[in-house]
Amino acid sequence: MSINDACRLYSDWNAQDGIIELALENAGSAPLSGARLATTSLFRIHPECRIEGATLSGQLSNYHVFAQPKGEQLMPGQRWVIRADRLSHVLRHYTDGLKSAFLILADGSIAPVALEPMTCNHKAGAPRWEEIERHALPAGAAPLAVIPAVLQADVGGVRDPALPLVIAADASLAAQKAFSAVRALAARLFTRDEPLFCHGEGHAVSASNDPALHEGAYRIVFTAKAIMLSAGDEDGFRHGFITLGQMLRGARLRPGEFVLPETGTVDDGPRFGWRGAHLDVARQFYAMQDIVDFLDCLAWNKLNRFHMHLNDDEAWRLEIPGFPALTEKAAFRGIGEILPPLLGAPAGRTGGYYTGDDIHALVAHGAALGIEIIPEIDVPGHCHCVLEALPELRDSGETGIYRSIQYFPNNALNPAIEATWDFLAAVFDRLVELFPARHIHVGADEVADGAWLGSPMAAVLGEKLFGKAETFSLQSYFLKRVQAMLRERGRNTAAWEEAALGGGLEIDGVLLMAWKESRAGRALAAQGYQVVLTPAQHYYFDIARSTDWWEPGASWAGTVRLRDTYDYDPGGDWPEALKTQLAGVQSCLWSENLAMPGLFAHLAYPRLSAMAEGAWCAPERKDFDRFLAIQDLMPVSAKS
Ligand code: ACM
């Protein structure tokens, strides 16, 4: 079979009966027999489902291999139909379906398969991604193209938008540093625009220190003769220059609507100290330039934390001295690799990892923009690929199978195995060496209930510590030991909300991310934890933007419309006494769907800006119509 006569694969979700149907059409000129159809998808077939038309000859999570019934021949033009009746979840979008497919022919060779988007109930259609419509600036809103909205603006007049912004010669060192960073940032983000910032002729901005202004805050005074920016720190100056750059860009691109003012004042500063964005670089690999571009977009939105999710069941992305198998084996997927192709990967080897030099470059890039990079190594769960690459970390006497929610079998690092701790020591040494962040994120999410219960070594440990082995008591033991390791290395622990289960962590210095729903954060704060709110129903950008079948994205947390992100009021339902424990907010972008070209930008933007406005502004400052009038001026990055 050649590329030219590739088989075509159709799929349909029968929503009434909960049945997935695959139909492989033989588009070639020869019969097909003894073949296996390999697919990756978002859905997973339940191990106990009934399958018609094939046998499931292999499965790992969302990678399925269907064997053609023995002796059957698929003649040219005929369809091989396969049905399965139990899936991991109800399918709601075409992106829940197949992401890549290929045939493993009887002789072991690979043949391509052309994939059609999955239909629902055989209704014809095609992907149609929702567009966000620009609205007119609401009456009474200040004509300033600034996102996030400023705290207070009382401005008038118009300055010539043709001229760039320049910094006055007597500016402080902190202000000059901030100016240089923002000038370079704007040049990278808006390559086709005339420069917003220059040295030489232009609107001179004099910049002076004002220690009375709190962290990240700034004040701009416009007079006919000058623009005066004051701030108490470099972050404040950077924010001020970004605001000026946004004003000028708006005035240039939409002169009837927006201005760089001639007179008046702007007073501004952030609501939360933690204004974050997370990216899952494990399930898909992101090139360095993709991450640099994303950091630039975060900075233009005045976000200051980048949470880098560096490992998951599907891949490990960071070079760790002494453990070459992690990057030689666990960073790549493909036929014949320790990880099969998953989540849109082709049959051949694909993947990648970050070297120490890569991380140094990212940390430096972030630091120049005021963005701290928080590394996450997700333990003890989500470690399928680690355990495949380092089988010595398994209890060889383990019996039985527990499965994670993503159907990875026995995927948790075992606290009863000494080699686990040697491995973690090497990992934490590396993280501390590479990342200056105060917090190291250790995951702790979604450990399967039942993990370790078939491990004789864990049974002995559980018996000794608690009188019996129990998953979440063992998890708490695991995480407290991890926390002690980080403390020895001078760092605090961050984790997802499940770290509080089974006895949790020593509360001092811990920051937990509440992701399942908003009220989880309040409960964690009541236990004494510092909290970052990342509720999936508002801030998970992998979730689809509308309910339309042909809108891409995941659906397990419902639908995250732009408005759901924008209107979320972090901590709005918290009692006053707990509010000091609300460190801030963060969006999350999980990558299951992100092998699809163009999808990154569609999912991330402009919801990122909507979240950024909530991270920066008190709710009474927010105005969705105003946001809609400006959001399309904000930069967008992509995944290559
Ligand atoms: C998570 O979404 N599992 C933190």
XYZ file of C-alpha atoms in Angstrom, residues 164-571:
408
model
C 7.402 56.316 19.717
C 7.968 56.331 23.465
C 11.486 57.120 24.634
C 12.989 57.156 28.102
C 14.406 60.349 29.576
C 18.129 60.331 30.258
C 17.818 60.812 34.021
C 15.742 57.649 34.607
C 16.769 55.325 37.436
C 18.578 52.082 36.711
C 15.476 50.028 37.522
C 13.427 52.141 35.114
C 16.025 51.841 32.354
C 16.180 48.090 32.791
C 12.398 47.871 32.605
C 12.310 50.121 29.531
C 14.868 47.983 27.699
C 12.954 44.794 28.517
C 9.608 46.220 27.380
C 11.130 47.749 24.258
C 12.583 44.367 23.271
C 9.329 42.636 24.217
C 7.205 44.902 22.024
C 9.642 44.494 19.137
C 9.335 40.687 19.399
C 5.553 40.702 19.761
C 4.699 43.177 17.030
C 7.250 42.553 14.344
C 5.190 44.222 11.628
C 4.430 47.420 13.568
C 6.506 50.574 13.682
C 8.498 50.438 16.951
C 6.507 51.479 20.011
C 9.657 52.234 22.016
C 12.898 53.789 20.818
C 15.963 55.678 21.861
C 16.092 59.174 20.347
C 13.125 61.246 19.175
C 9.710 60.592 20.669
C 7.437 61.071 23.646
C 9.939 61.301 26.484
C 8.969 59.378 29.598
C 10.735 60.526 32.728
C 10.839 57.750 35.296
C 11.371 58.226 38.998
C 11.298 56.021 42.079
C 8.427 56.357 44.503
C 8.934 53.968 47.416
C 5.363 54.660 48.583
C 4.014 52.653 45.658
C 3.489 48.987 46.495
C 4.973 46.015 44.640
C 4.268 46.190 40.924
C 2.260 49.429 41.178
C 2.915 52.559 39.139
C 1.584 56.033 38.447
C 1.646 57.900 35.154
C 1.130 61.654 34.998
C 0.557 63.130 31.534
C 1.099 66.815 30.916
C 1.325 68.650 27.625
C 5.113 68.716 28.008
C 5.955 65.358 29.540
C 4.970 61.867 30.582
C 6.068 61.047 34.114
C 6.136 57.452 35.273
C 6.792 56.575 38.891
C 7.056 53.176 40.557
C 8.547 51.581 43.637
C 10.301 48.710 41.883
C 11.339 47.336 38.521
C 8.043 45.418 38.163
C 6.139 48.672 38.586
C 8.219 50.390 35.902
C 7.765 47.440 33.572
C 4.017 47.502 34.096
C 3.955 51.237 33.474
C 5.866 50.935 30.212
C 3.618 48.095 29.053
C 0.574 50.247 29.766
C 2.078 53.106 27.772
C 2.955 50.738 24.932
C -0.601 49.354 24.868
C -2.060 52.866 24.828
C 0.181 53.919 21.971
C -0.477 50.786 19.952
C -4.243 51.169 20.374
C -4.008 54.818 19.337
C -2.073 53.869 16.222
C -4.214 50.944 15.142
C -7.631 52.338 16.091
C -7.164 56.103 16.239
C -10.876 56.902 16.407
C -11.270 54.873 19.566
C -8.063 54.933 21.556
C -5.526 57.551 22.545
C -2.181 58.098 24.114
C -3.445 60.861 26.410
C -2.141 64.348 26.631
C -3.138 65.132 30.203
C -4.272 63.420 33.364
C -3.185 60.535 35.569
C -3.275 56.787 35.688
C -2.846 54.922 38.987
C -2.499 51.218 38.777
C -1.262 48.106 40.542
C -1.985 44.400 40.716
C -4.648 42.784 42.828
C -2.830 39.465 43.283
C 0.844 38.666 43.695
C 0.475 35.323 41.891
C -0.796 35.880 38.363
C 0.042 32.658 36.633
C -0.321 30.568 33.534
C 0.393 26.872 33.365
C 1.394 24.895 30.304
C 1.553 21.126 29.953
C 4.763 20.578 27.995
C 4.641 16.861 28.775
C 1.720 15.561 26.734
C 2.968 17.516 23.756
C 6.477 18.832 23.349
C 6.828 22.569 22.796
C 9.814 23.984 20.966
C 11.828 26.569 22.879
C 10.538 29.343 20.627
C 6.921 28.402 21.425
C 7.614 28.846 25.112
C 9.513 32.090 24.607
C 6.562 33.417 22.578
C 4.117 32.316 25.281
C 6.216 34.038 27.981
C 6.137 37.217 25.908
C 2.349 37.078 25.737
C 2.150 36.493 29.488
C 4.307 39.549 30.091
C 2.177 41.785 27.849
C -0.810 40.667 29.989
C 1.159 41.562 33.175
C 1.224 37.946 34.306
C 4.179 36.970 36.459
C 4.258 33.192 36.961
C 4.795 30.462 34.379
C 4.014 27.003 35.700
C 5.837 24.479 33.543
C 4.341 20.986 33.796
C 7.422 18.966 32.915
C 6.300 15.370 33.157
C 3.235 13.226 32.931
C 2.358 9.637 32.162
C 2.900 10.361 28.469
C 6.404 11.913 28.620
C 9.268 13.305 30.691
C 10.830 16.548 29.450
C 13.811 17.529 31.627
C 17.372 16.259 31.399
C 18.418 14.828 34.796
C 22.104 13.934 35.265
C 22.514 10.273 36.157
C 19.175 9.260 34.622
C 19.703 9.293 30.846
C 16.806 6.867 30.271
C 14.390 9.658 31.152
C 15.351 11.724 28.147
C 16.579 8.987 25.816
C 13.450 6.886 26.313
C 10.679 8.632 28.252
C 10.795 11.855 26.233
C 9.790 10.146 22.983
C 6.826 8.143 21.772
C 6.394 5.846 18.803
C 6.190 2.260 17.653
C 9.031 0.306 19.249
C 9.613 2.981 21.925
C 8.791 2.448 25.604
C 5.788 4.735 25.032
C 3.440 4.146 22.123
C 2.212 7.044 20.022
C -0.338 8.880 22.179
C -2.517 11.966 21.735
C -2.030 12.606 18.052
C 1.479 11.217 17.680
C 2.364 9.356 14.485
C 3.908 5.880 14.310
C 7.481 7.223 14.124
C 9.528 8.507 17.059
C 8.476 12.014 18.144
C 9.054 14.097 21.243
C 11.819 16.068 22.869
C 13.165 17.428 26.115
C 14.777 20.492 27.645
C 18.464 20.580 28.478
C 19.930 22.535 31.351
C 20.965 25.251 28.885
C 17.405 25.448 27.564
C 16.075 25.977 31.065
C 18.736 28.581 31.862
C 17.636 30.462 28.741
C 13.932 30.267 29.651
C 14.526 31.311 33.252
C 16.587 34.302 32.071
C 13.956 35.241 29.489
C 11.233 35.065 32.128
C 13.267 37.015 34.690
C 13.790 39.917 32.283
C 9.989 40.093 31.983
C 9.293 39.667 35.704
C 8.035 36.106 35.200
C 9.105 33.417 37.627
C 9.125 29.907 36.186
C 7.706 27.314 38.573
C 8.771 23.820 37.543
C 6.390 20.965 38.174
C 7.510 17.387 38.483
C 4.269 15.516 39.025
C 4.672 12.762 41.642
C 3.770 10.242 42.908
C 1.014 9.698 40.289
C 1.240 10.447 36.563
C 4.556 8.571 36.450
C 3.859 5.850 33.872
C 6.746 6.847 31.633
C 9.163 7.199 34.554
C 8.368 3.677 35.664
C 8.763 2.378 32.111
C 12.147 4.081 31.763
C 13.327 3.146 35.261
C 11.763 -0.246 36.022
C 13.952 -0.553 39.127
C 11.516 1.900 40.730
C 8.752 -0.745 40.673
C 8.040 -3.301 43.361
C 8.650 -6.491 41.360
C 6.285 -8.349 43.679
C 3.368 -6.020 42.965
C 0.156 -7.807 42.059
C -3.117 -6.543 40.612
C -3.826 -3.529 38.496
C -5.019 -0.129 39.582
C -5.662 2.425 36.869
C -5.400 6.186 36.882
C -8.302 8.243 35.586
C -6.485 8.319 32.238
C -6.303 4.475 32.394
C -2.569 4.227 32.981
C -1.929 1.054 34.974
C 0.103 1.157 38.211
C 1.545 4.580 37.508
C 2.528 5.890 40.946
C 6.059 6.056 42.320
C 6.294 3.707 45.281
C 7.265 5.296 48.624
C 8.450 1.932 49.982
C 11.272 1.619 47.450
C 14.533 3.279 48.441
C 15.485 3.897 44.803
C 12.445 6.184 44.539
C 14.103 8.520 47.014
C 17.479 8.437 45.267
C 15.694 9.306 42.046
C 13.752 12.163 43.659
C 16.910 13.510 45.305
C 18.535 13.761 41.867
C 15.428 15.396 40.409
C 15.128 17.978 43.170
C 18.862 18.733 43.076
C 18.422 19.452 39.385
C 15.302 21.579 39.802
C 16.938 23.654 42.514
C 20.041 24.095 40.373
C 18.048 25.231 37.320
C 15.055 27.121 38.698
C 15.427 29.936 41.227
C 11.666 29.932 42.023
C 10.709 29.893 45.701
C 8.222 27.090 45.093
C 8.792 23.748 43.437
C 5.544 22.139 42.284
C 5.332 18.418 43.006
C 1.998 17.589 41.411
C 0.189 15.166 43.749
C -2.945 15.140 41.601
C -5.061 12.167 40.641
C -3.262 9.371 42.439
C -5.571 6.415 41.833
C -7.518 5.255 44.844
C -6.026 1.805 45.356
C -2.510 2.762 44.346
C 0.174 0.609 46.002
C -2.320 -1.789 47.584
C -0.905 -4.680 45.567
C 2.677 -3.842 46.521
C 4.078 -6.069 49.274
C 6.736 -3.447 50.014
C 4.107 -0.715 50.402
C 2.090 -3.079 52.608
C 5.039 -3.403 55.006
C 5.541 0.368 55.044
C 1.825 1.080 55.531
C 1.620 -1.485 58.344
C 4.593 0.078 60.090
C 3.380 3.673 59.731
C -0.391 3.397 59.999
C -1.251 -0.176 61.012
C -2.349 -0.883 57.397
C -1.600 0.174 53.831
C -4.008 2.841 52.622
C -3.453 4.886 49.487
C -3.894 8.420 50.749
C -2.089 7.914 54.079
C 0.824 6.593 52.038
C 0.475 9.557 49.680
C 0.671 11.961 52.627
C 3.771 10.142 53.901
C 5.272 10.390 50.411
C 4.535 14.091 50.071
C 5.752 15.019 53.545
C 9.035 13.330 52.741
C 9.183 15.231 49.436
C 8.425 18.444 51.312
C 11.290 17.741 53.736
C 13.631 17.199 50.775
C 12.628 20.540 49.312
C 13.023 22.270 52.663
C 16.555 20.854 52.934
C 17.173 22.464 49.566
C 15.741 25.800 50.706
C 12.491 25.612 48.728
C 8.783 25.587 49.471
C 6.322 23.060 48.147
C 3.507 23.788 45.740
C 1.061 21.083 44.654
C -2.434 20.445 43.332
C -5.275 20.311 45.814
C -5.177 16.525 46.325
C -1.948 16.987 48.298
C -4.219 17.800 51.243
C -5.675 14.255 51.263
C -4.847 11.572 53.797
C -3.115 13.901 56.252
C -1.743 16.367 53.716
C 1.462 18.320 54.132
C 3.067 20.403 56.886
C 1.103 23.563 56.166
C 3.887 26.091 56.659
C 5.084 27.492 53.311
C 2.840 25.241 51.202
C 0.875 26.588 48.292
C -1.928 24.477 46.880
C -3.710 24.913 43.577
C -7.463 24.362 43.706
C -8.461 23.082 40.291
C -11.546 20.912 40.551
C -13.916 23.719 41.392
C -13.713 27.118 42.976
C -15.031 26.157 46.401
C -12.220 23.636 46.886
C -9.894 26.599 47.353
C -11.888 27.999 50.203
C -11.828 24.637 52.011
C -8.040 24.443 51.597
C -7.638 27.963 52.942
C -9.783 27.012 55.951
C -7.261 24.236 56.633
C -4.508 26.867 56.641
C -2.979 26.440 53.174
C -2.015 29.290 50.888
C -4.109 28.879 47.760
C -3.899 29.679 44.071
C -7.273 29.360 42.356
C -7.176 27.516 39.033
C -10.806 26.332 38.730
C -11.303 24.212 35.636
C -14.758 25.675 34.952
C -13.177 29.112 34.438
C -9.429 28.853 33.984
C -8.797 25.550 32.140
C -8.260 26.642 28.576
C -8.120 23.118 27.184
C -11.884 23.031 27.800
C -13.919 23.961 24.720
C -15.303 27.487 24.379
C -18.830 26.473 23.392
C -21.069 23.413 23.445
C -21.026 23.028 19.640
C -19.878 19.573 18.531
C -17.614 21.212 15.955
C -15.925 23.492 18.489
C -12.572 22.003 19.542
C -11.527 21.220 23.079
C -12.239 18.984 26.026
C -15.503 18.877 27.949
C -15.023 17.123 31.278
C -15.368 20.440 33.124
C -18.275 21.644 30.983
C -17.751 24.611 28.698
C -15.486 27.575 29.402
C -16.924 30.479 27.459
C -14.867 33.653 27.380
C -17.413 35.121 29.734
C -17.003 32.227 32.198
C -13.355 33.129 32.453
C -13.917 36.861 32.535
C -16.719 36.921 35.101
C -15.080 34.619 37.596
C -14.569 36.446 40.864
C -11.640 34.775 42.636
C -12.257 34.582 46.367
